[in-house]
């Protein structure tokens, strides 16, 4: 029993390290993930490494096939658009339900998470673990009162997938500061304005996706895609 628990704990720790590296773009997109090389990198045996890879595959950040084994999930405009639409739908449901079921404690949680995020200096083009953690906590707080655990879990997984694109495009020009988006959402939550909060959140996701799309497409194709994209 002790050995099983130890293996499970080790697999979780390995999964978290692998997840962080995949999301941050440490491995090339589409690259084959060789188990023995990963075991050496993370200093673990094959059992916890396979478990970590299987969990990453369930999250969608790693691909698995009988022929090729495990590989880093590729990035594409088609996947980005599908990801965006799914995030918009699920996060809107979670946010509106949080307005319905959440009270003063939920509002306070959103306000505190925004306050902590706003106090961390943001450097464009860099990955700051403290800011990234606070950013994730803020977005999770928005749907935390929805009383739908599966929605929260799915949104967490989609957040990971979106971060892969965001980190890929982190050197692209961005509005400064983008914290205005987070503040606008927070203000709408405190004012109990669900339509306003949803609109700000959708715009926030859409603008981020547009920056990512610009890195995936040549300039002329980017402009064409933007003109053909339906409003969300």
mmCIF file of C-alpha atoms in Angstrom:
data_model
loop_
_atom_site.group_PDB
_atom_site.id
_atom_site.type_symbol
_atom_site.label_atom_id
_atom_site.label_comp_id
_atom_site.label_asym_id
_atom_site.label_seq_id
_atom_site.Cartn_x
_atom_site.Cartn_y
_atom_site.Cartn_z
ATOM 1 C CA UNK A 1 0.000 0.000 0.000
ATOM 2 C CA UNK A 2 2.830 2.313 0.856
ATOM 3 C CA UNK A 3 4.542 1.589 -2.468
ATOM 4 C CA UNK A 4 1.330 2.262 -4.453
ATOM 5 C CA UNK A 5 0.797 5.548 -2.650
ATOM 6 C CA UNK A 6 4.413 6.547 -3.239
ATOM 7 C CA UNK A 7 4.133 5.727 -6.947
ATOM 8 C CA UNK A 8 0.908 7.714 -7.257
ATOM 9 C CA UNK A 9 2.443 10.718 -5.509
ATOM 10 C CA UNK A 10 5.513 10.533 -7.740
ATOM 11 C CA UNK A 11 3.320 10.280 -10.834
ATOM 12 C CA UNK A 12 1.412 13.400 -9.789
ATOM 13 C CA UNK A 13 4.635 15.353 -9.209
ATOM 14 C CA UNK A 14 5.971 14.194 -12.575
ATOM 15 C CA UNK A 15 2.723 15.100 -14.303
ATOM 16 C CA UNK A 16 2.847 18.631 -12.887
ATOM 17 C CA UNK A 17 6.431 19.112 -14.116
ATOM 18 C CA UNK A 18 5.607 17.682 -17.545
ATOM 19 C CA UNK A 19 2.466 19.788 -17.789
ATOM 20 C CA UNK A 20 4.388 22.953 -16.959
ATOM 21 C CA UNK A 21 7.053 22.203 -19.573
ATOM 22 C CA UNK A 22 4.551 21.337 -22.312
ATOM 23 C CA UNK A 23 2.425 24.425 -21.690
ATOM 24 C CA UNK A 24 5.498 26.677 -21.579
ATOM 25 C CA UNK A 25 6.669 25.333 -24.943
ATOM 26 C CA UNK A 26 9.810 23.625 -23.616
ATOM 27 C CA UNK A 27 9.246 20.804 -26.109
ATOM 28 C CA UNK A 28 8.672 21.599 -29.826
ATOM 29 C CA UNK A 29 5.022 21.387 -30.866
ATOM 30 C CA UNK A 30 4.329 17.974 -32.370
ATOM 31 C CA UNK A 31 7.593 16.527 -31.033
ATOM 32 C CA UNK A 32 7.656 12.861 -30.058
ATOM 33 C CA UNK A 33 7.959 12.330 -26.312
ATOM 34 C CA UNK A 34 10.281 9.391 -25.700
ATOM 35 C CA UNK A 35 9.580 7.757 -22.364
ATOM 36 C CA UNK A 36 13.170 6.786 -21.539
ATOM 37 C CA UNK A 37 14.434 10.298 -22.271
ATOM 38 C CA UNK A 38 11.661 11.779 -20.125
ATOM 39 C CA UNK A 39 12.480 9.353 -17.303
ATOM 40 C CA UNK A 40 16.037 10.631 -17.347
ATOM 41 C CA UNK A 41 14.912 14.253 -17.512
ATOM 42 C CA UNK A 42 12.498 13.990 -14.592
ATOM 43 C CA UNK A 43 14.499 11.341 -12.718
ATOM 44 C CA UNK A 44 11.670 8.834 -12.409
ATOM 45 C CA UNK A 45 10.980 5.249 -13.475
ATOM 46 C CA UNK A 46 8.748 4.281 -16.392
ATOM 47 C CA UNK A 47 5.607 3.618 -14.312
ATOM 48 C CA UNK A 48 5.053 7.166 -12.973
ATOM 49 C CA UNK A 49 6.234 8.594 -16.296
ATOM 50 C CA UNK A 50 3.605 6.660 -18.241
ATOM 51 C CA UNK A 51 0.939 7.707 -15.756
ATOM 52 C CA UNK A 52 1.993 11.355 -16.131
ATOM 53 C CA UNK A 53 1.827 11.091 -19.927
ATOM 54 C CA UNK A 54 -1.597 9.450 -19.805
ATOM 55 C CA UNK A 55 -2.908 12.277 -17.604
ATOM 56 C CA UNK A 56 -1.426 14.897 -19.934
ATOM 57 C CA UNK A 57 -3.088 13.117 -22.877
ATOM 58 C CA UNK A 58 -6.465 13.282 -21.121
ATOM 59 C CA UNK A 59 -5.923 17.031 -20.653
ATOM 60 C CA UNK A 60 -5.345 17.398 -24.394
ATOM 61 C CA UNK A 61 -1.844 18.882 -24.190
ATOM 62 C CA UNK A 62 -0.235 15.593 -25.248
ATOM 63 C CA UNK A 63 -1.338 13.352 -28.126
ATOM 64 C CA UNK A 64 -1.298 9.568 -27.959
ATOM 65 C CA UNK A 65 -1.456 7.009 -30.761
ATOM 66 C CA UNK A 66 -0.699 3.298 -31.033
ATOM 67 C CA UNK A 67 1.774 3.899 -33.850
ATOM 68 C CA UNK A 68 3.699 6.934 -32.563
ATOM 69 C CA UNK A 69 3.222 6.714 -28.826
ATOM 70 C CA UNK A 70 3.136 10.092 -27.083
ATOM 71 C CA UNK A 71 3.861 13.452 -28.663
ATOM 72 C CA UNK A 72 3.299 17.128 -27.878
ATOM 73 C CA UNK A 73 -0.116 18.157 -29.192
ATOM 74 C CA UNK A 74 0.356 20.392 -32.259
ATOM 75 C CA UNK A 75 -0.958 23.939 -32.545
ATOM 76 C CA UNK A 76 -3.155 25.062 -35.417
ATOM 77 C CA UNK A 77 -5.592 27.809 -36.342
ATOM 78 C CA UNK A 78 -8.405 25.257 -36.544
ATOM 79 C CA UNK A 79 -7.679 23.976 -33.041
ATOM 80 C CA UNK A 80 -7.353 27.536 -31.731
ATOM 81 C CA UNK A 81 -10.761 28.489 -33.123
ATOM 82 C CA UNK A 82 -12.362 25.362 -31.678
ATOM 83 C CA UNK A 83 -10.692 26.043 -28.341
ATOM 84 C CA UNK A 84 -11.918 29.639 -28.338
ATOM 85 C CA UNK A 85 -15.528 28.705 -29.073
ATOM 86 C CA UNK A 86 -15.529 26.041 -26.360
ATOM 87 C CA UNK A 87 -13.992 28.399 -23.799
ATOM 88 C CA UNK A 88 -16.515 31.098 -24.622
ATOM 89 C CA UNK A 89 -19.439 28.738 -24.174
ATOM 90 C CA UNK A 90 -18.343 27.005 -20.974
ATOM 91 C CA UNK A 91 -16.960 30.086 -19.236
ATOM 92 C CA UNK A 92 -20.123 32.046 -20.000
ATOM 93 C CA UNK A 93 -22.222 29.295 -18.451
ATOM 94 C CA UNK A 94 -19.939 29.120 -15.425
ATOM 95 C CA UNK A 95 -19.891 32.895 -14.977
ATOM 96 C CA UNK A 96 -23.644 33.350 -15.322
ATOM 97 C CA UNK A 97 -24.294 30.504 -12.899
ATOM 98 C CA UNK A 98 -21.875 32.100 -10.454
ATOM 99 C CA UNK A 99 -23.925 35.290 -10.623
ATOM 100 C CA UNK A 100 -26.988 33.172 -9.912
ATOM 101 C CA UNK A 101 -25.588 31.167 -7.003
ATOM 102 C CA UNK A 102 -22.714 33.300 -5.738
ATOM 103 C CA UNK A 103 -23.172 35.908 -3.041
ATOM 104 C CA UNK A 104 -20.936 38.346 -1.207
ATOM 105 C CA UNK A 105 -18.291 35.674 -0.550
ATOM 106 C CA UNK A 106 -17.951 35.019 -4.283
ATOM 107 C CA UNK A 107 -17.711 38.721 -5.078
ATOM 108 C CA UNK A 108 -15.019 39.082 -2.430
ATOM 109 C CA UNK A 109 -13.102 36.132 -3.870
ATOM 110 C CA UNK A 110 -13.114 37.706 -7.341
ATOM 111 C CA UNK A 111 -12.087 41.097 -5.964
ATOM 112 C CA UNK A 112 -9.240 39.662 -3.876
ATOM 113 C CA UNK A 113 -7.930 37.539 -6.745
ATOM 114 C CA UNK A 114 -7.954 40.558 -9.069
ATOM 115 C CA UNK A 115 -6.220 42.684 -6.427
ATOM 116 C CA UNK A 116 -3.446 40.108 -6.036
ATOM 117 C CA UNK A 117 -3.028 39.824 -9.798
ATOM 118 C CA UNK A 118 -2.882 43.591 -10.276
ATOM 119 C CA UNK A 119 -0.105 43.932 -7.691
ATOM 120 C CA UNK A 120 2.276 41.660 -9.614
ATOM 121 C CA UNK A 121 4.423 43.391 -12.201
ATOM 122 C CA UNK A 122 3.859 41.990 -15.695
ATOM 123 C CA UNK A 123 6.693 41.789 -18.226
ATOM 124 C CA UNK A 124 5.574 41.250 -21.863
ATOM 125 C CA UNK A 125 7.401 38.377 -23.533
ATOM 126 C CA UNK A 126 8.367 36.697 -20.257
ATOM 127 C CA UNK A 127 6.818 33.917 -18.200
ATOM 128 C CA UNK A 128 6.533 34.896 -14.533
ATOM 129 C CA UNK A 129 5.309 31.935 -12.431
ATOM 130 C CA UNK A 130 3.855 34.272 -9.787
ATOM 131 C CA UNK A 131 1.827 36.249 -12.331
ATOM 132 C CA UNK A 132 0.747 33.119 -14.192
ATOM 133 C CA UNK A 133 -0.476 31.536 -10.953
ATOM 134 C CA UNK A 134 -2.410 34.661 -9.938
ATOM 135 C CA UNK A 135 -3.842 34.936 -13.460
ATOM 136 C CA UNK A 136 -5.152 31.368 -13.300
ATOM 137 C CA UNK A 137 -6.631 31.942 -9.832
ATOM 138 C CA UNK A 138 -8.446 35.065 -11.048
ATOM 139 C CA UNK A 139 -10.093 33.346 -14.005
ATOM 140 C CA UNK A 140 -11.035 30.352 -11.873
ATOM 141 C CA UNK A 141 -12.612 32.624 -9.274
ATOM 142 C CA UNK A 142 -15.034 33.971 -11.884
ATOM 143 C CA UNK A 143 -16.732 30.584 -12.252
ATOM 144 C CA UNK A 144 -16.026 29.244 -8.767
ATOM 145 C CA UNK A 145 -19.629 29.667 -7.530
ATOM 146 C CA UNK A 146 -21.306 27.957 -10.493
ATOM 147 C CA UNK A 147 -22.078 24.753 -8.552
ATOM 148 C CA UNK A 148 -20.962 22.661 -11.530
ATOM 149 C CA UNK A 149 -17.631 20.946 -10.713
ATOM 150 C CA UNK A 150 -17.319 19.424 -14.180
ATOM 151 C CA UNK A 151 -17.576 22.841 -15.815
ATOM 152 C CA UNK A 152 -14.796 24.098 -13.553
ATOM 153 C CA UNK A 153 -12.650 21.057 -14.383
ATOM 154 C CA UNK A 154 -13.223 21.441 -18.129
ATOM 155 C CA UNK A 155 -12.466 25.163 -17.965
ATOM 156 C CA UNK A 156 -9.218 24.401 -16.123
ATOM 157 C CA UNK A 157 -8.210 22.005 -18.907
ATOM 158 C CA UNK A 158 -9.133 24.543 -21.568
ATOM 159 C CA UNK A 159 -7.108 27.154 -19.689
ATOM 160 C CA UNK A 160 -4.047 24.896 -20.024
ATOM 161 C CA UNK A 161 -4.647 24.484 -23.757
ATOM 162 C CA UNK A 162 -5.122 28.232 -24.180
ATOM 163 C CA UNK A 163 -1.897 28.921 -22.283
ATOM 164 C CA UNK A 164 0.035 26.876 -24.838
ATOM 165 C CA UNK A 165 -1.112 29.304 -27.531
ATOM 166 C CA UNK A 166 -0.663 32.354 -25.313
ATOM 167 C CA UNK A 167 2.905 31.388 -24.417
ATOM 168 C CA UNK A 168 3.652 30.710 -28.081
ATOM 169 C CA UNK A 169 2.478 34.245 -28.936
ATOM 170 C CA UNK A 170 3.854 35.997 -25.853
ATOM 171 C CA UNK A 171 6.342 38.029 -27.923
ATOM 172 C CA UNK A 172 3.591 39.440 -30.141
ATOM 173 C CA UNK A 173 2.587 43.104 -29.595
ATOM 174 C CA UNK A 174 -0.185 43.549 -27.023
ATOM 175 C CA UNK A 175 -2.217 46.387 -25.592
ATOM 176 C CA UNK A 176 -0.675 47.859 -22.467
ATOM 177 C CA UNK A 177 -1.799 47.250 -19.911
ATOM 178 C CA UNK A 178 -4.125 44.318 -20.534
ATOM 179 C CA UNK A 179 -5.015 44.393 -16.820
ATOM 180 C CA UNK A 180 -7.870 46.719 -17.843
ATOM 181 C CA UNK A 181 -9.700 43.626 -19.098
ATOM 182 C CA UNK A 182 -9.456 41.954 -15.707
ATOM 183 C CA UNK A 183 -10.546 45.098 -13.900
ATOM 184 C CA UNK A 184 -13.532 45.584 -16.207
ATOM 185 C CA UNK A 185 -14.675 42.031 -15.505
ATOM 186 C CA UNK A 186 -14.178 42.521 -11.767
ATOM 187 C CA UNK A 187 -16.102 45.801 -11.756
ATOM 188 C CA UNK A 188 -19.016 44.118 -13.539
ATOM 189 C CA UNK A 189 -19.024 41.291 -10.985
ATOM 190 C CA UNK A 190 -19.096 43.713 -8.051
ATOM 191 C CA UNK A 191 -21.856 45.716 -9.758
ATOM 192 C CA UNK A 192 -23.817 42.493 -10.323
ATOM 193 C CA UNK A 193 -23.968 43.012 -14.093
ATOM 194 C CA UNK A 194 -23.749 39.534 -15.670
ATOM 195 C CA UNK A 195 -24.193 40.703 -19.270
ATOM 196 C CA UNK A 196 -21.381 43.232 -18.878
ATOM 197 C CA UNK A 197 -19.093 40.702 -17.193
ATOM 198 C CA UNK A 198 -19.685 38.117 -19.918
ATOM 199 C CA UNK A 199 -19.096 40.684 -22.668
ATOM 200 C CA UNK A 200 -15.779 41.784 -21.120
ATOM 201 C CA UNK A 201 -14.662 38.187 -20.614
ATOM 202 C CA UNK A 202 -15.520 37.255 -24.213
ATOM 203 C CA UNK A 203 -13.608 40.238 -25.543
ATOM 204 C CA UNK A 204 -10.652 39.299 -23.357
ATOM 205 C CA UNK A 205 -10.574 35.746 -24.730
ATOM 206 C CA UNK A 206 -11.142 36.941 -28.296
ATOM 207 C CA UNK A 207 -8.323 39.500 -28.251
ATOM 208 C CA UNK A 208 -5.909 36.931 -26.854
ATOM 209 C CA UNK A 209 -6.931 34.424 -29.532
ATOM 210 C CA UNK A 210 -6.471 37.061 -32.253
ATOM 211 C CA UNK A 211 -2.876 37.655 -31.092
ATOM 212 C CA UNK A 212 -2.223 33.920 -31.169
ATOM 213 C CA UNK A 213 -3.793 33.591 -34.614
ATOM 214 C CA UNK A 214 -1.502 36.339 -35.891
ATOM 215 C CA UNK A 215 1.498 34.191 -34.961
ATOM 216 C CA UNK A 216 0.096 31.109 -36.670
ATOM 217 C CA UNK A 217 -0.925 32.750 -39.950
ATOM 218 C CA UNK A 218 0.956 34.892 -42.486
ATOM 219 C CA UNK A 219 -0.052 38.558 -42.268
ATOM 220 C CA UNK A 220 -2.351 38.510 -45.305
ATOM 221 C CA UNK A 221 -4.142 35.383 -44.121
ATOM 222 C CA UNK A 222 -4.525 36.860 -40.632
ATOM 223 C CA UNK A 223 -6.358 39.889 -41.975
ATOM 224 C CA UNK A 224 -8.608 37.683 -44.114
ATOM 225 C CA UNK A 225 -9.404 35.373 -41.176
ATOM 226 C CA UNK A 226 -10.230 38.318 -38.939
ATOM 227 C CA UNK A 227 -12.667 39.728 -41.491
ATOM 228 C CA UNK A 228 -14.391 36.353 -41.900
ATOM 229 C CA UNK A 229 -14.564 35.508 -38.187
ATOM 230 C CA UNK A 230 -18.108 35.714 -36.763
ATOM 231 C CA UNK A 231 -18.677 37.879 -33.712
ATOM 232 C CA UNK A 232 -18.793 35.923 -30.489
#
